[in-house]
mmCIF file of C-alpha atoms in Angstrom:
data_model
loop_
_atom_site.group_PDB
_atom_site.id
_atom_site.type_symbol
_atom_site.label_atom_id
_atom_site.label_comp_id
_atom_site.label_asym_id
_atom_site.label_seq_id
_atom_site.Cartn_x
_atom_site.Cartn_y
_atom_site.Cartn_z
ATOM 1 C CA MET W 1 -0.098 0.012 -0.063
ATOM 2 C CA THR W 2 2.653 2.482 0.866
ATOM 3 C CA ASP W 3 4.478 1.914 -2.334
ATOM 4 C CA ASP W 4 2.157 3.457 -4.936
ATOM 5 C CA ILE W 5 0.115 5.865 -2.065
ATOM 6 C CA SER W 6 -1.102 8.786 -3.988
ATOM 7 C CA PRO W 7 -0.147 12.758 -3.689
ATOM 8 C CA ASP W 8 -3.592 12.966 -2.108
ATOM 9 C CA ARG W 9 -3.524 10.226 0.513
ATOM 10 C CA VAL W 10 0.262 11.507 1.357
ATOM 11 C CA ALA W 11 -1.365 15.018 2.355
ATOM 12 C CA GLU W 12 -3.822 13.576 4.370
ATOM 13 C CA ILE W 13 -1.754 11.046 6.287
ATOM 14 C CA THR W 14 0.300 14.211 6.863
ATOM 15 C CA ALA W 15 -2.298 16.010 7.930
ATOM 16 C CA PHE W 16 -3.895 13.775 10.439
ATOM 17 C CA VAL W 17 -0.501 13.040 12.073
ATOM 18 C CA ASP W 18 1.096 16.541 11.963
ATOM 19 C CA VAL W 19 0.884 17.828 16.207
ATOM 20 C CA GLU W 20 1.832 21.441 15.659
ATOM 21 C CA ALA W 21 -0.007 23.461 17.706
ATOM 22 C CA PRO W 22 1.952 25.975 19.161
ATOM 23 C CA PRO W 23 1.027 28.070 22.407
ATOM 24 C CA PRO W 24 0.664 31.959 21.922
ATOM 25 C CA ASP W 25 3.536 34.200 23.133
ATOM 26 C CA ASP W 26 1.273 35.480 25.843
ATOM 27 C CA CYS W 27 0.573 31.719 27.098
ATOM 28 C CA ARG W 28 2.206 30.586 30.779
ATOM 29 C CA THR W 29 3.319 26.921 29.815
ATOM 30 C CA ALA W 30 5.355 24.228 30.873
ATOM 31 C CA LEU W 31 6.712 21.874 28.537
ATOM 32 C CA ILE W 32 7.328 18.150 28.124
ATOM 33 C CA LEU W 33 10.112 16.438 26.190
ATOM 34 C CA PHE W 34 9.070 13.236 24.513
ATOM 35 C CA GLY W 35 12.038 10.915 25.277
ATOM 36 C CA THR W 36 14.117 10.539 22.172
ATOM 37 C CA ASN W 37 18.097 10.373 21.566
ATOM 38 C CA GLN W 38 17.909 13.443 19.837
ATOM 39 C CA PRO W 39 18.897 17.063 20.993
ATOM 40 C CA GLN W 40 16.456 18.980 19.169
ATOM 41 C CA PRO W 41 13.479 19.164 22.031
ATOM 42 C CA ALA W 42 16.252 20.841 24.552
ATOM 43 C CA GLU W 43 16.837 23.166 22.105
ATOM 44 C CA ILE W 44 13.398 24.347 21.707
ATOM 45 C CA ALA W 45 12.804 24.134 25.293
ATOM 46 C CA ALA W 46 16.439 25.934 25.813
ATOM 47 C CA ASP W 47 14.883 29.293 23.696
ATOM 48 C CA ARG W 48 11.696 29.351 24.641
ATOM 49 C CA TYR W 49 13.020 29.707 28.182
ATOM 50 C CA HIS W 50 15.334 32.645 27.489
ATOM 51 C CA ARG W 51 12.461 34.036 25.517
ATOM 52 C CA GLY W 52 10.133 33.807 28.967
ATOM 53 C CA LEU W 53 8.101 31.392 27.282
ATOM 54 C CA ALA W 54 8.619 28.158 29.381
ATOM 55 C CA GLN W 55 8.761 28.257 32.969
ATOM 56 C CA LEU W 56 8.440 24.525 33.557
ATOM 57 C CA ILE W 57 10.793 22.042 31.541
ATOM 58 C CA ILE W 58 10.017 18.519 31.804
ATOM 59 C CA ALA W 59 12.188 15.951 30.777
ATOM 60 C CA THR W 60 11.234 12.465 29.876
ATOM 61 C CA GLY W 61 12.664 9.164 28.687
ATOM 62 C CA GLY W 62 14.754 6.353 29.844
ATOM 63 C CA VAL W 63 17.604 4.168 28.521
ATOM 64 C CA ASN W 64 17.607 4.573 24.619
ATOM 65 C CA ARG W 65 17.196 1.278 22.527
ATOM 66 C CA HIS W 66 19.693 2.769 20.001
ATOM 67 C CA ASN W 67 22.478 4.290 21.553
ATOM 68 C CA GLY W 68 22.272 3.541 25.358
ATOM 69 C CA ILE W 69 21.681 6.929 26.784
ATOM 70 C CA VAL W 70 19.337 8.178 29.462
ATOM 71 C CA GLU W 71 17.106 10.554 27.094
ATOM 72 C CA ALA W 72 16.015 12.638 30.350
ATOM 73 C CA ARG W 73 19.427 12.376 31.825
ATOM 74 C CA THR W 74 20.804 14.077 28.297
ATOM 75 C CA PHE W 75 18.094 16.458 28.046
ATOM 76 C CA HIS W 76 18.886 17.965 31.508
ATOM 77 C CA ARG W 77 22.390 18.077 30.644
ATOM 78 C CA LEU W 78 21.571 19.510 27.470
ATOM 79 C CA LEU W 79 19.392 22.425 29.199
ATOM 80 C CA ILE W 80 22.391 23.328 31.857
ATOM 81 C CA GLU W 81 24.531 23.859 28.859
ATOM 82 C CA ARG W 82 22.255 26.152 27.284
ATOM 83 C CA GLY W 83 21.824 27.957 31.110
ATOM 84 C CA VAL W 84 18.116 26.509 32.019
ATOM 85 C CA PRO W 85 18.425 26.895 35.792
ATOM 86 C CA GLU W 86 18.304 23.875 37.361
ATOM 87 C CA ALA W 87 14.722 24.928 39.626
ATOM 88 C CA VAL W 88 12.911 24.963 36.120
ATOM 89 C CA ILE W 89 14.157 21.134 35.405
ATOM 90 C CA ARG W 90 12.092 18.098 35.924
ATOM 91 C CA CYS W 91 13.299 14.657 35.129
ATOM 92 C CA GLU W 92 11.629 11.467 34.528
ATOM 93 C CA ASP W 93 14.222 8.975 33.457
ATOM 94 C CA ARG W 94 12.738 5.424 33.984
ATOM 95 C CA SER W 95 10.122 5.355 30.701
ATOM 96 C CA ALA W 96 10.714 2.839 27.614
ATOM 97 C CA ASN W 97 7.854 4.263 25.483
ATOM 98 C CA THR W 98 5.236 6.864 25.174
ATOM 99 C CA TRP W 99 2.918 5.923 27.624
ATOM 100 C CA GLN W 100 5.385 6.010 30.208
ATOM 101 C CA ASN W 101 6.328 9.379 29.054
ATOM 102 C CA VAL W 102 3.652 10.479 30.556
ATOM 103 C CA GLU W 103 2.771 8.476 32.811
ATOM 104 C CA PHE W 104 6.096 8.497 35.177
ATOM 105 C CA ALA W 105 5.886 12.181 34.458
ATOM 106 C CA LEU W 106 2.665 12.760 36.018
ATOM 107 C CA PRO W 107 3.636 14.435 39.035
ATOM 108 C CA PHE W 108 5.236 16.530 37.184
ATOM 109 C CA LEU W 109 2.228 17.518 34.843
ATOM 110 C CA GLN W 110 0.408 17.973 37.731
ATOM 111 C CA GLU W 111 2.540 20.178 39.655
ATOM 112 C CA ALA W 112 2.021 22.596 36.242
ATOM 113 C CA LEU W 113 -1.083 22.577 36.107
ATOM 114 C CA ARG W 114 -1.523 23.221 40.007
ATOM 115 C CA VAL W 115 0.030 26.636 39.639
ATOM 116 C CA GLY W 116 -1.783 27.445 36.377
ATOM 117 C CA LEU W 117 0.603 26.418 33.320
ATOM 118 C CA VAL W 118 -0.865 24.937 30.508
ATOM 119 C CA ILE W 119 0.929 22.481 29.131
ATOM 120 C CA THR W 120 2.705 22.271 25.656
ATOM 121 C CA ALA W 121 4.196 18.843 24.057
ATOM 122 C CA VAL W 122 7.552 19.082 22.288
ATOM 123 C CA SER W 123 7.535 15.789 20.127
ATOM 124 C CA LYS W 124 8.547 14.488 16.565
ATOM 125 C CA TRP W 125 6.268 16.366 14.154
ATOM 126 C CA TYR W 126 4.253 13.348 13.362
ATOM 127 C CA HIS W 127 4.170 11.566 16.892
ATOM 128 C CA LEU W 128 0.332 11.868 17.441
ATOM 129 C CA ARG W 129 0.535 9.333 20.217
ATOM 130 C CA THR W 130 2.042 12.130 22.398
ATOM 131 C CA VAL W 131 -0.921 14.503 22.358
ATOM 132 C CA HIS W 132 -3.625 11.836 22.538
ATOM 133 C CA MET W 133 -1.347 10.215 25.542
ATOM 134 C CA LEU W 134 -1.447 12.996 27.657
ATOM 135 C CA LYS W 135 -5.493 13.836 27.344
ATOM 136 C CA SER W 136 -5.619 9.887 28.157
ATOM 137 C CA LEU W 137 -3.604 10.024 31.039
ATOM 138 C CA VAL W 138 -4.329 13.719 32.300
ATOM 139 C CA PRO W 139 -8.033 14.395 31.562
ATOM 140 C CA GLU W 140 -8.112 17.582 33.649
ATOM 141 C CA ILE W 141 -5.173 19.036 31.028
ATOM 142 C CA GLY W 142 -7.791 21.021 29.224
ATOM 143 C CA ALA W 143 -6.847 22.709 25.871
ATOM 144 C CA PHE W 144 -3.273 21.916 25.582
ATOM 145 C CA HIS W 145 -0.538 22.397 22.766
ATOM 146 C CA ALA W 146 2.107 20.731 20.956
ATOM 147 C CA ILE W 147 5.316 22.286 19.133
ATOM 148 C CA ALA W 148 7.034 19.616 16.578
ATOM 149 C CA TRP W 149 10.246 18.859 15.535
ATOM 150 C CA GLU W 150 11.514 17.120 12.342
ATOM 151 C CA PRO W 151 13.872 14.088 13.392
ATOM 152 C CA VAL W 152 16.912 12.867 11.355
ATOM 153 C CA TYR W 153 17.479 9.169 10.743
ATOM 154 C CA ALA W 154 20.393 8.028 8.971
ATOM 155 C CA GLY W 155 21.606 11.845 8.269
ATOM 156 C CA LYS W 156 18.156 12.394 6.139
ATOM 157 C CA PRO W 157 15.807 14.723 7.952
ATOM 158 C CA VAL W 158 11.891 12.986 7.747
ATOM 159 C CA THR W 159 9.765 15.856 6.879
ATOM 160 C CA ARG W 160 6.497 16.572 6.471
ATOM 161 C CA ALA W 161 7.375 17.152 2.865
ATOM 162 C CA ASN W 162 9.680 14.245 2.367
ATOM 163 C CA TRP W 163 8.836 11.446 4.402
ATOM 164 C CA GLN W 164 7.156 8.954 1.885
ATOM 165 C CA SER W 165 10.559 9.102 -0.182
ATOM 166 C CA GLY W 166 12.390 7.433 2.516
ATOM 167 C CA PRO W 167 11.900 3.811 4.166
ATOM 168 C CA ASP W 168 12.614 5.160 8.158
ATOM 169 C CA GLY W 169 9.988 8.048 7.290
ATOM 170 C CA LYS W 170 7.547 5.940 5.576
ATOM 171 C CA ARG W 171 7.844 2.786 8.171
ATOM 172 C CA ARG W 172 7.223 5.783 10.883
ATOM 173 C CA VAL W 173 4.656 8.217 9.759
ATOM 174 C CA ILE W 174 2.405 5.003 8.618
ATOM 175 C CA ARG W 175 3.179 3.074 11.723
ATOM 176 C CA GLU W 176 1.919 6.385 13.822
ATOM 177 C CA TRP W 177 -1.021 6.798 10.991
ATOM 178 C CA GLU W 178 -2.278 3.253 11.360
ATOM 179 C CA GLU W 179 -1.738 2.729 15.270
ATOM 180 C CA VAL W 180 -3.635 6.100 16.732
ATOM 181 C CA SER W 181 -6.556 5.533 14.108
ATOM 182 C CA ARG W 182 -7.246 2.023 15.518
ATOM 183 C CA ARG W 183 -6.641 3.103 19.023
ATOM 184 C CA VAL W 184 -9.234 5.716 18.646
ATOM 185 C CA ALA W 185 -11.443 3.673 16.635
ATOM 186 C CA ASP W 186 -11.718 0.755 19.578
ATOM 187 C CA GLY W 187 -11.776 3.444 22.846
ATOM 188 C CA SER W 188 -8.184 2.986 23.832
ATOM 189 C CA LEU W 189 -7.001 6.429 23.233
ATOM 190 C CA PRO W 190 -9.766 9.196 23.062
ATOM 191 C CA GLU W 191 -10.572 11.881 20.438
ATOM 192 C CA LEU W 192 -9.055 14.808 20.135
ATOM 193 C CA ARG W 193 -9.550 17.741 17.945
ATOM 194 C CA ARG W 194 -7.262 20.791 17.503
ATOM 195 C CA GLU W 195 -9.158 24.083 17.322
ATOM 196 C CA ASP W 196 -8.377 27.490 17.907
ATOM 197 C CA GLY W 197 -4.637 26.580 17.823
ATOM 198 C CA ALA W 198 -4.713 23.972 20.963
ATOM 199 C CA TRP W 199 -5.527 20.308 21.357
ATOM 200 C CA ARG W 200 -9.075 19.849 22.873
#
């Protein structure tokens, strides 16, 4: 099916999985960085902190199965190196998957909500499970946001424009589309809509 995917179908799948819903610049936000072995989430978070747009940063991720780093600890180091104060950072360093990223970070997410911060996910642009799992595990989250970034595999960025042209991008995006569609249909993930610039 994916070898002869039509341009219209590519556009439909791309729009379906794209998590992008950034917070407005006047929104007090807490960032949750979903675990990965790539540095972009820490770079995004540090930049937003220094612009006064991130008041709490929750780093998630246990041992990465590809290179053995502890993802949250690596985020922590990168954030400190970029001038983010220790007091702003929370670390969840035990998780092995996206569900556990949220589950094990629940105390930090609840801390953010208690002090009136809106939650913003920072994840790969096609990692739609992140927003569905946030809503599933934190039903009180209200409207929340997502900042998307483009990962690199085998030296090649996986973007909205090129994902279908290489095996890494095609496999990852199609898997996300199929899994989230199936799990929303069977009720194991909540339905969400993007409205007025936020996930609800």
